[in-house]
Amino acid sequence: MRLRVEQAHGVFGALAAELGTAAVLVGDAVPMRNRCDWSGLEPATPLAVVRPVDAAGVSAAVRACRDAGLPFVPQGGLTGLCGGATPRAGWVAISMERMVGIEEIDAASSTMTVKAGTPLETIQRAAEEAGLYFPLDLGSRGSCAIGGNLSTNAGGNRVIRYGMARDLVLGLEVVLPDGTVLNSLNKLLKNNAGYDLKHLFIGSEGTLGIITRVVLRLYPKPLSTMSALCALPDYDAVLAFLAEARRGLGPLLSAFEVMWPDYWELVTERCGVRAPIGGGHGAYVLVEAQGTDEAADQPRFEGWLEGVLERGILADAAVAQSLAQTQAFWGLRDACADFVGVLGPHISYDVGLATGKLGAFTARCKAGLAAAIPGCESVYYGHIGDGNLHLVAWVPGLPLAEQPKHAMDTVVYGTIREMGGSISAEHGIGTLKKPWLPYARSEVEIALMRVLKSALDPAGLLNPGKVVG
Amino acid sequence: MRLRVEQAHGVFGALAAELGTAAVLVGDAVPMRNRCDWSGLEPATPLAVVRPVDAAGVSAAVRACRDAGLPFVPQGGLTGLCGGATPRAGWVAISMERMVGIEEIDAASSTMTVKAGTPLETIQRAAEEAGLYFPLDLGSRGSCAIGGNLSTNAGGNRVIRYGMARDLVLGLEVVLPDGTVLNSLNKLLKNNAGYDLKHLFIGSEGTLGIITRVVLRLYPKPLSTMSALCALPDYDAVLAFLAEARRGLGPLLSAFEVMWPDYWELVTERCGVRAPIGGGHGAYVLVEAQGTDEAADQPRFEGWLEGVLERGILADAAVAQSLAQTQAFWGLRDACADFVGVLGPHISYDVGLATGKLGAFTARCKAGLAAAIPGCESVYYGHIGDGNLHLVAWVPGLPLAEQPKHAMDTVVYGTIREMGGSISAEHGIGTLKKPWLPYARSEVEIALMRVLKSALDPAGLLNPGKVVG
């Protein structure tokens, strides 16, 4: 049974008395930022935003919501793309925005313990100042919070070497849906004492618990970065090049980004990004390696690339001779951030597929979109070394609300289903992709997810309706 | 309600009719090997061993057990050390021994799909024949099965570079405790479409489901291996050396094994292993790197080590000049396999702790054992780069049954609890360490594990009494 709004406000008064008035914003005091995330979904004003400073405060907020029968949604940096952190009317948002800070850096164990609301960029900088490296990196690094990065199991550019966000976590503190504080702040690389609980919460988009603190794994700081921009005749050559990169660069390989010709033309011709090599090729690859020896690594990288050129795999290649050139190469890959201004309204996708099948997928998907939707254009690019393709589709001239998103979804996700891929490689499901989840996961898998959801949140008040809720 | 043995045999007759007579061994036909694992626990003869050839067969066996109310235990290579695969009288063993073979190697995605009963060594060889590398490696490689490696989240020597067994898995096929076949044979590095289910089954020691097929992640084959055996004055120097290795070798660092003086003396003096450097030091480290350039890597490795020597961190060092020398270096570390013959009966431990604390732990533990147990000796060694220490304790001259195991456990696990470590870094809990689980995990953690166990196995027939059951 749900309380009426007036009664609920009494709940927030009690919570404000317990956590301090700065911790509870009600009604008109609810800021715009807490009403939606970056998904483009319709904003909704929650009854209140609760902003605790620690797990005990989150637990108090959760218990208050439960006592009042109010649904609640955890919020981090609100940069998610699928609606996982978006509230609905009548809900309570529990925000980590005041839970910011680094509690410990343990150099001997190469770990860092941080509060969940800490921005990713703060963590990257603190690691660097300690002479170490935290490899997770995304465009939203200045705004996103580490708790949200883990809730969505964020990816990014260097997954090929360091793994997803999941792989960079050793321990968690989580407030469970009943308000219990689970302290599982393990700092050990190897711990086989009972079930691994952290993986249950990572990637479940705030539907099984609220992450409040995190033990992260740090890496040695790379002492050299080498990169090259290469042109290739076709996708088969891309696959051969990837095999050469894996073999020749071994664990130094830190990025393998592919751009299809339609993307390349858009970026070099319409976004105005200068390219160090000419166009007209079948595929473009940005390959990057990180090493430990500034003097020796660059000649080794160039020697490796010359060998690949001699074997006839590449049509053209340019090697960065400075950090500025490396950044210019990445400028081609990162130009997709400017698509809103250049293309106007468009729909973005984030699909996963076995690397060997991605060439065929792009051809089928592009043809399928053009056949099903008159005037539909699409471009393709992504973290191909990880089997993660991004694609953007649009009908020129139409406002966002009139873009035929459902028809596009049907082609993109239908092709993914036929080829055995995933509808989300890194952005998650939230509410935006929930109707398509059966395209990527079987009935048995989804049923088991629901068993887990019911076991942890039998009252169904934590972020209901998201993922499988 | 349990059936009597005579009725149960009727169940096995029906199962033999469905799966073939070779699939069902009853009564005296139950082989010795299926009666216990390597834990040293008392063998027990199950009512029957069922040996299906696929997930459908495992599902049929599970349903038959459920219908008859019989507990069942999954079995792989039976090399586990904590009793996870040991049956009890009146149980049914469901063995993966006939589910052997490699189904696919996908070179473009760097994945391999295998049946759960396949021995680890078969997988290592198949990867190598395909020009790739599967890095998991354990002493029992010829006997252990990959399904068991995953059920126990096996570790081994190269975790520092490639992670635990968990980190080498992309997808699973699992038969759930109700007989449902969960096909989650994902081949993607990045897949955020809903909850990650595989991590629930990996490391849960066959208590949440029975793994029947696996998609493994393969790596490029290392083209060079460099190693050195080093002597250091004390554990602080070991920590400084580890920081140098992480920084200077970066991702090439593939092993960092430490041997304490008591271990070193035992191995060089009583096991008769020849050492390339003299004794009398405070600690010994075997450091190994794997690279991609046979000609250039060795001089680079030696240059790095010379720099460390010049900075005064090492007392002595020998670099392997050949594969034979590398193997000789590993002979010192692997000599612990001969302890049964040299020491007689002894008790082995496998603990985890923050790397920075392991020096203090060994001193406290050794003193604590000597103080609590007259005549007790102990030696220390392990995968210190991962915070994983092995230790062996014994009272000379006593048979195994009279070794004061409980008193030893009390000191070892008590010290671990005081210092915030784990009672198992890689071997698991099974039944052997179950009483000590609260020393490493909190009440809230154990309660959540039981919530998961009840949610997946409400009938409680899958491997009951293990881990948290």
Short mmCIF file of N, CA and C in Angstrom, two decimals, chain A residues 221-357:
data_model
loop_
_atom_site.label_atom_id
_atom_site.label_comp_id
_atom_site.label_asym_id
_atom_site.label_seq_id
_atom_site.Cartn_x
_atom_site.Cartn_y
_atom_site.Cartn_z
N LYS A 221 51.53 2.66 -14.16
CA LYS A 221 51.33 3.74 -15.14
C LYS A 221 52.10 3.40 -16.41
N PRO A 222 51.45 3.43 -17.58
CA PRO A 222 52.19 3.19 -18.83
C PRO A 222 53.20 4.31 -19.02
N LEU A 223 54.39 3.96 -19.48
CA LEU A 223 55.45 4.97 -19.65
C LEU A 223 55.62 5.39 -21.10
N SER A 224 54.92 4.71 -22.00
CA SER A 224 54.97 5.11 -23.41
C SER A 224 53.64 4.78 -24.07
N THR A 225 53.26 5.60 -25.06
CA THR A 225 52.05 5.33 -25.84
C THR A 225 52.39 5.46 -27.32
N MET A 226 52.11 4.41 -28.08
CA MET A 226 52.36 4.42 -29.52
C MET A 226 51.03 4.24 -30.24
N SER A 227 50.87 4.93 -31.37
CA SER A 227 49.63 4.73 -32.11
C SER A 227 49.86 4.89 -33.61
N ALA A 228 48.98 4.27 -34.37
CA ALA A 228 49.02 4.39 -35.83
C ALA A 228 47.61 4.41 -36.37
N LEU A 229 47.45 5.15 -37.46
CA LEU A 229 46.17 5.17 -38.16
C LEU A 229 46.40 4.46 -39.50
N CYS A 230 45.61 3.43 -39.78
CA CYS A 230 45.88 2.56 -40.93
C CYS A 230 44.65 2.45 -41.83
N ALA A 231 44.89 2.36 -43.11
CA ALA A 231 43.82 2.10 -44.08
C ALA A 231 43.95 0.68 -44.59
N LEU A 232 42.80 0.00 -44.76
CA LEU A 232 42.82 -1.40 -45.20
C LEU A 232 41.79 -1.59 -46.30
N PRO A 233 41.99 -2.62 -47.15
CA PRO A 233 41.07 -2.79 -48.27
C PRO A 233 39.68 -3.28 -47.87
N ASP A 234 39.59 -4.12 -46.82
CA ASP A 234 38.29 -4.69 -46.47
C ASP A 234 38.33 -5.27 -45.05
N TYR A 235 37.18 -5.83 -44.64
CA TYR A 235 37.10 -6.32 -43.25
C TYR A 235 37.94 -7.57 -43.01
N ASP A 236 38.13 -8.39 -44.05
CA ASP A 236 39.03 -9.54 -43.89
C ASP A 236 40.43 -9.08 -43.53
N ALA A 237 40.86 -7.99 -44.14
CA ALA A 237 42.18 -7.44 -43.81
C ALA A 237 42.20 -6.92 -42.37
N VAL A 238 41.06 -6.35 -41.92
CA VAL A 238 40.96 -5.89 -40.52
C VAL A 238 41.19 -7.07 -39.57
N LEU A 239 40.55 -8.21 -39.88
CA LEU A 239 40.71 -9.38 -39.02
C LEU A 239 42.16 -9.87 -39.01
N ALA A 240 42.79 -9.87 -40.19
CA ALA A 240 44.20 -10.29 -40.27
C ALA A 240 45.08 -9.32 -39.48
N PHE A 241 44.76 -8.03 -39.56
CA PHE A 241 45.53 -7.01 -38.84
C PHE A 241 45.36 -7.17 -37.33
N LEU A 242 44.14 -7.46 -36.90
CA LEU A 242 43.89 -7.67 -35.46
C LEU A 242 44.71 -8.86 -34.94
N ALA A 243 44.75 -9.93 -35.74
CA ALA A 243 45.56 -11.09 -35.33
C ALA A 243 47.04 -10.71 -35.23
N GLU A 244 47.52 -9.91 -36.19
CA GLU A 244 48.93 -9.44 -36.15
C GLU A 244 49.16 -8.57 -34.91
N ALA A 245 48.19 -7.72 -34.58
CA ALA A 245 48.34 -6.83 -33.43
C ALA A 245 48.37 -7.62 -32.14
N ARG A 246 47.49 -8.60 -32.04
CA ARG A 246 47.48 -9.43 -30.83
C ARG A 246 48.79 -10.18 -30.67
N ARG A 247 49.27 -10.72 -31.79
CA ARG A 247 50.49 -11.54 -31.74
C ARG A 247 51.72 -10.66 -31.53
N GLY A 248 51.83 -9.57 -32.28
CA GLY A 248 53.05 -8.78 -32.28
C GLY A 248 53.15 -7.80 -31.12
N LEU A 249 52.02 -7.26 -30.69
CA LEU A 249 52.04 -6.30 -29.58
C LEU A 249 51.72 -6.97 -28.25
N GLY A 250 51.16 -8.17 -28.34
CA GLY A 250 50.86 -8.92 -27.13
C GLY A 250 50.06 -8.08 -26.15
N PRO A 251 50.43 -8.11 -24.87
CA PRO A 251 49.64 -7.40 -23.86
C PRO A 251 49.81 -5.88 -23.91
N LEU A 252 50.71 -5.39 -24.77
CA LEU A 252 50.84 -3.94 -24.89
C LEU A 252 49.67 -3.34 -25.68
N LEU A 253 49.01 -4.14 -26.50
CA LEU A 253 47.88 -3.64 -27.31
C LEU A 253 46.81 -3.04 -26.40
N SER A 254 46.54 -1.74 -26.57
CA SER A 254 45.61 -1.07 -25.66
C SER A 254 44.37 -0.52 -26.36
N ALA A 255 44.34 -0.48 -27.67
CA ALA A 255 43.11 -0.09 -28.39
C ALA A 255 43.18 -0.61 -29.82
N PHE A 256 42.04 -1.01 -30.35
CA PHE A 256 41.94 -1.43 -31.75
C PHE A 256 40.56 -0.98 -32.22
N GLU A 257 40.52 0.24 -32.74
CA GLU A 257 39.26 0.90 -33.10
C GLU A 257 39.12 0.90 -34.61
N VAL A 258 37.95 0.50 -35.08
CA VAL A 258 37.72 0.43 -36.52
C VAL A 258 36.68 1.47 -36.92
N MET A 259 36.92 2.12 -38.07
CA MET A 259 35.95 3.06 -38.65
C MET A 259 35.62 2.59 -40.07
N TRP A 260 34.35 2.42 -40.36
CA TRP A 260 33.93 2.01 -41.70
C TRP A 260 33.94 3.25 -42.62
N PRO A 261 33.96 3.05 -43.97
CA PRO A 261 34.11 4.18 -44.90
C PRO A 261 33.04 5.26 -44.73
N ASP A 262 31.79 4.87 -44.44
CA ASP A 262 30.74 5.87 -44.30
C ASP A 262 31.01 6.79 -43.11
N TYR A 263 31.51 6.18 -42.03
CA TYR A 263 31.88 6.97 -40.85
C TYR A 263 33.05 7.89 -41.19
N TRP A 264 34.06 7.34 -41.87
CA TRP A 264 35.27 8.11 -42.22
C TRP A 264 34.93 9.34 -43.06
N GLU A 265 34.07 9.11 -44.05
CA GLU A 265 33.69 10.24 -44.93
C GLU A 265 32.92 11.30 -44.15
N LEU A 266 32.02 10.86 -43.30
CA LEU A 266 31.24 11.80 -42.50
C LEU A 266 32.16 12.67 -41.64
N VAL A 267 33.11 12.02 -40.99
CA VAL A 267 33.97 12.71 -40.04
C VAL A 267 34.97 13.63 -40.75
N THR A 268 35.55 13.14 -41.86
CA THR A 268 36.56 13.96 -42.53
C THR A 268 35.93 15.02 -43.42
N GLU A 269 34.75 14.74 -43.98
CA GLU A 269 34.15 15.70 -44.91
C GLU A 269 33.15 16.64 -44.22
N ARG A 270 32.31 16.09 -43.34
CA ARG A 270 31.27 16.94 -42.75
C ARG A 270 31.62 17.46 -41.36
N CYS A 271 32.37 16.64 -40.56
CA CYS A 271 32.78 17.14 -39.24
C CYS A 271 34.07 17.95 -39.35
N GLY A 272 34.74 17.86 -40.49
CA GLY A 272 35.91 18.69 -40.70
C GLY A 272 37.15 18.27 -39.92
N VAL A 273 37.24 17.00 -39.57
CA VAL A 273 38.44 16.52 -38.88
C VAL A 273 39.51 16.18 -39.91
N ARG A 274 40.73 16.66 -39.69
CA ARG A 274 41.81 16.41 -40.66
C ARG A 274 42.34 14.99 -40.47
N ALA A 275 42.53 14.30 -41.59
CA ALA A 275 43.01 12.92 -41.53
C ALA A 275 44.46 12.86 -42.02
N PRO A 276 45.29 12.05 -41.38
CA PRO A 276 46.69 11.95 -41.80
C PRO A 276 46.89 11.01 -42.99
N ILE A 277 45.85 10.30 -43.39
CA ILE A 277 45.93 9.43 -44.57
C ILE A 277 44.71 9.70 -45.45
N GLY A 278 44.81 9.34 -46.72
CA GLY A 278 43.74 9.61 -47.67
C GLY A 278 42.55 8.68 -47.50
N GLY A 279 41.43 9.04 -48.16
CA GLY A 279 40.22 8.25 -48.08
C GLY A 279 40.11 7.21 -49.20
N GLY A 280 38.90 6.70 -49.39
CA GLY A 280 38.66 5.77 -50.48
C GLY A 280 38.99 4.32 -50.18
N HIS A 281 39.26 4.00 -48.91
CA HIS A 281 39.59 2.63 -48.54
C HIS A 281 38.39 1.89 -47.96
N GLY A 282 38.57 0.60 -47.73
CA GLY A 282 37.45 -0.22 -47.24
C GLY A 282 37.26 -0.19 -45.74
N ALA A 283 38.32 0.19 -45.00
CA ALA A 283 38.23 0.25 -43.53
C ALA A 283 39.42 1.03 -43.01
N TYR A 284 39.25 1.60 -41.81
CA TYR A 284 40.30 2.39 -41.16
C TYR A 284 40.45 1.90 -39.73
N VAL A 285 41.69 1.75 -39.29
CA VAL A 285 41.93 1.23 -37.95
C VAL A 285 42.86 2.17 -37.19
N LEU A 286 42.47 2.51 -35.98
CA LEU A 286 43.35 3.21 -35.04
C LEU A 286 43.85 2.16 -34.07
N VAL A 287 45.16 1.89 -34.11
CA VAL A 287 45.74 0.88 -33.23
C VAL A 287 46.66 1.60 -32.25
N GLU A 288 46.58 1.20 -30.98
CA GLU A 288 47.38 1.86 -29.93
C GLU A 288 48.01 0.81 -29.03
N ALA A 289 49.25 1.09 -28.59
CA ALA A 289 49.93 0.22 -27.63
C ALA A 289 50.47 1.08 -26.51
N GLN A 290 50.50 0.52 -25.30
CA GLN A 290 51.09 1.20 -24.15
C GLN A 290 52.24 0.35 -23.63
N GLY A 291 53.40 0.95 -23.41
CA GLY A 291 54.57 0.19 -22.97
C GLY A 291 55.21 0.75 -21.73
N THR A 292 56.39 0.24 -21.42
CA THR A 292 57.07 0.61 -20.18
C THR A 292 58.44 1.23 -20.44
N ASP A 293 58.80 1.44 -21.71
CA ASP A 293 60.15 1.90 -22.03
C ASP A 293 60.05 2.91 -23.17
N GLU A 294 60.10 4.20 -22.81
CA GLU A 294 59.81 5.24 -23.79
C GLU A 294 60.76 5.18 -24.98
N ALA A 295 62.04 4.94 -24.71
CA ALA A 295 63.03 4.98 -25.80
C ALA A 295 62.90 3.79 -26.74
N ALA A 296 62.69 2.61 -26.18
CA ALA A 296 62.73 1.39 -27.00
C ALA A 296 61.39 1.06 -27.65
N ASP A 297 60.28 1.52 -27.04
CA ASP A 297 58.97 1.04 -27.48
C ASP A 297 58.57 1.58 -28.86
N GLN A 298 58.88 2.87 -29.12
CA GLN A 298 58.46 3.47 -30.38
C GLN A 298 59.13 2.76 -31.58
N PRO A 299 60.46 2.57 -31.57
CA PRO A 299 61.07 1.84 -32.69
C PRO A 299 60.53 0.42 -32.85
N ARG A 300 60.23 -0.23 -31.71
CA ARG A 300 59.68 -1.59 -31.79
C ARG A 300 58.30 -1.57 -32.44
N PHE A 301 57.49 -0.59 -32.06
CA PHE A 301 56.15 -0.46 -32.62
C PHE A 301 56.24 -0.21 -34.12
N GLU A 302 57.15 0.69 -34.52
CA GLU A 302 57.29 0.99 -35.95
C GLU A 302 57.81 -0.22 -36.73
N GLY A 303 58.72 -0.96 -36.10
CA GLY A 303 59.24 -2.18 -36.73
C GLY A 303 58.13 -3.20 -36.94
N TRP A 304 57.29 -3.34 -35.93
CA TRP A 304 56.16 -4.28 -36.05
C TRP A 304 55.23 -3.85 -37.19
N LEU A 305 54.93 -2.54 -37.25
CA LEU A 305 53.99 -2.06 -38.27
C LEU A 305 54.59 -2.20 -39.68
N GLU A 306 55.90 -1.97 -39.79
CA GLU A 306 56.55 -2.16 -41.10
C GLU A 306 56.42 -3.61 -41.57
N GLY A 307 56.59 -4.53 -40.63
CA GLY A 307 56.42 -5.96 -40.97
C GLY A 307 55.02 -6.24 -41.50
N VAL A 308 54.01 -5.64 -40.84
CA VAL A 308 52.62 -5.85 -41.27
C VAL A 308 52.40 -5.24 -42.66
N LEU A 309 52.98 -4.06 -42.89
CA LEU A 309 52.89 -3.40 -44.21
C LEU A 309 53.51 -4.29 -45.29
N GLU A 310 54.68 -4.86 -44.96
CA GLU A 310 55.38 -5.72 -45.93
C GLU A 310 54.56 -6.97 -46.27
N ARG A 311 53.79 -7.45 -45.32
CA ARG A 311 52.97 -8.64 -45.58
C ARG A 311 51.71 -8.29 -46.37
N GLY A 312 51.54 -7.02 -46.73
CA GLY A 312 50.48 -6.64 -47.66
C GLY A 312 49.10 -6.54 -47.04
N ILE A 313 49.03 -6.43 -45.72
CA ILE A 313 47.72 -6.37 -45.07
C ILE A 313 47.15 -4.95 -45.11
N LEU A 314 48.04 -3.96 -45.06
CA LEU A 314 47.60 -2.57 -45.00
C LEU A 314 47.74 -1.88 -46.35
N ALA A 315 46.82 -0.95 -46.63
CA ALA A 315 46.93 -0.14 -47.85
C ALA A 315 47.74 1.13 -47.58
N ASP A 316 47.66 1.63 -46.35
CA ASP A 316 48.37 2.86 -45.99
C ASP A 316 48.43 2.91 -44.47
N ALA A 317 49.40 3.66 -43.93
CA ALA A 317 49.50 3.79 -42.47
C ALA A 317 50.28 5.04 -42.12
N ALA A 318 49.89 5.68 -41.01
CA ALA A 318 50.64 6.82 -40.46
C ALA A 318 50.87 6.54 -38.98
N VAL A 319 52.12 6.70 -38.54
CA VAL A 319 52.46 6.47 -37.14
C VAL A 319 52.57 7.83 -36.44
N ALA A 320 51.96 7.93 -35.27
CA ALA A 320 52.06 9.19 -34.50
C ALA A 320 53.48 9.36 -33.98
N GLN A 321 54.01 10.56 -34.15
CA GLN A 321 55.38 10.85 -33.71
C GLN A 321 55.39 11.69 -32.43
N SER A 322 54.21 12.00 -31.94
CA SER A 322 54.12 12.84 -30.74
C SER A 322 52.78 12.59 -30.07
N LEU A 323 52.66 13.05 -28.84
CA LEU A 323 51.40 12.92 -28.13
C LEU A 323 50.31 13.71 -28.86
N ALA A 324 50.71 14.87 -29.44
CA ALA A 324 49.73 15.70 -30.17
C ALA A 324 49.17 14.92 -31.37
N GLN A 325 50.05 14.18 -32.06
CA GLN A 325 49.57 13.38 -33.20
C GLN A 325 48.66 12.25 -32.73
N THR A 326 49.04 11.61 -31.62
CA THR A 326 48.17 10.56 -31.08
C THR A 326 46.78 11.14 -30.79
N GLN A 327 46.76 12.33 -30.17
CA GLN A 327 45.47 12.96 -29.86
C GLN A 327 44.71 13.31 -31.13
N ALA A 328 45.44 13.71 -32.19
CA ALA A 328 44.77 14.01 -33.46
C ALA A 328 44.15 12.74 -34.06
N PHE A 329 44.86 11.62 -33.94
CA PHE A 329 44.29 10.35 -34.43
C PHE A 329 43.00 10.03 -33.68
N TRP A 330 43.06 10.19 -32.34
CA TRP A 330 41.86 9.92 -31.56
C TRP A 330 40.74 10.90 -31.89
N GLY A 331 41.10 12.08 -32.38
CA GLY A 331 40.10 13.07 -32.78
C GLY A 331 39.16 12.53 -33.85
N LEU A 332 39.70 11.68 -34.75
CA LEU A 332 38.85 11.05 -35.78
C LEU A 332 37.85 10.10 -35.13
N ARG A 333 38.33 9.34 -34.16
CA ARG A 333 37.46 8.35 -33.52
C ARG A 333 36.45 9.02 -32.59
N ASP A 334 36.88 10.11 -31.93
CA ASP A 334 36.01 10.77 -30.95
C ASP A 334 35.05 11.77 -31.59
N ALA A 335 35.19 11.99 -32.91
CA ALA A 335 34.33 12.97 -33.58
C ALA A 335 32.86 12.59 -33.50
N CYS A 336 32.56 11.35 -33.20
CA CYS A 336 31.16 10.94 -33.07
C CYS A 336 30.44 11.75 -31.99
N ALA A 337 31.21 12.32 -31.04
CA ALA A 337 30.59 13.16 -30.00
C ALA A 337 29.96 14.41 -30.61
N ASP A 338 30.39 14.78 -31.83
CA ASP A 338 29.85 15.98 -32.48
C ASP A 338 28.68 15.69 -33.41
N PHE A 339 28.22 14.45 -33.44
CA PHE A 339 27.20 14.07 -34.43
C PHE A 339 25.91 14.86 -34.25
N VAL A 340 25.56 15.23 -33.01
CA VAL A 340 24.30 15.96 -32.82
C VAL A 340 24.31 17.24 -33.65
N GLY A 341 25.44 17.97 -33.57
CA GLY A 341 25.52 19.21 -34.33
C GLY A 341 25.58 19.01 -35.83
N VAL A 342 26.24 17.96 -36.28
CA VAL A 342 26.47 17.74 -37.71
C VAL A 342 25.29 17.05 -38.39
N LEU A 343 24.80 15.99 -37.74
CA LEU A 343 23.74 15.18 -38.37
C LEU A 343 22.35 15.68 -38.02
N GLY A 344 22.25 16.37 -36.88
CA GLY A 344 20.93 16.61 -36.33
C GLY A 344 20.46 15.37 -35.58
N PRO A 345 19.17 15.26 -35.33
CA PRO A 345 18.64 14.15 -34.53
C PRO A 345 18.99 12.78 -35.15
N HIS A 346 19.41 11.86 -34.31
CA HIS A 346 19.78 10.51 -34.78
C HIS A 346 19.61 9.53 -33.63
N ILE A 347 19.65 8.26 -33.97
CA ILE A 347 19.50 7.20 -32.97
C ILE A 347 20.82 6.43 -32.90
N SER A 348 21.31 6.23 -31.66
CA SER A 348 22.60 5.57 -31.47
C SER A 348 22.41 4.13 -30.99
N TYR A 349 23.28 3.26 -31.44
CA TYR A 349 23.26 1.86 -31.01
C TYR A 349 24.64 1.43 -30.53
N ASP A 350 24.63 0.34 -29.82
CA ASP A 350 25.79 -0.11 -29.07
C ASP A 350 25.67 -1.64 -29.00
N VAL A 351 26.05 -2.31 -30.09
CA VAL A 351 25.78 -3.75 -30.16
C VAL A 351 27.08 -4.55 -30.05
N GLY A 352 26.93 -5.80 -29.67
CA GLY A 352 28.06 -6.71 -29.56
C GLY A 352 27.88 -7.90 -30.47
N LEU A 353 28.98 -8.39 -31.03
CA LEU A 353 28.91 -9.54 -31.93
C LEU A 353 30.31 -10.15 -31.97
N ALA A 354 30.38 -11.45 -32.27
CA ALA A 354 31.70 -12.06 -32.46
C ALA A 354 32.46 -11.23 -33.50
N THR A 355 33.72 -10.91 -33.18
CA THR A 355 34.50 -10.03 -34.05
C THR A 355 34.50 -10.50 -35.50
N GLY A 356 34.57 -11.78 -35.71
CA GLY A 356 34.62 -12.34 -37.06
C GLY A 356 33.38 -12.04 -37.89
N LYS A 357 32.26 -11.74 -37.23
CA LYS A 357 31.00 -11.53 -37.95
C LYS A 357 30.67 -10.05 -38.19
#
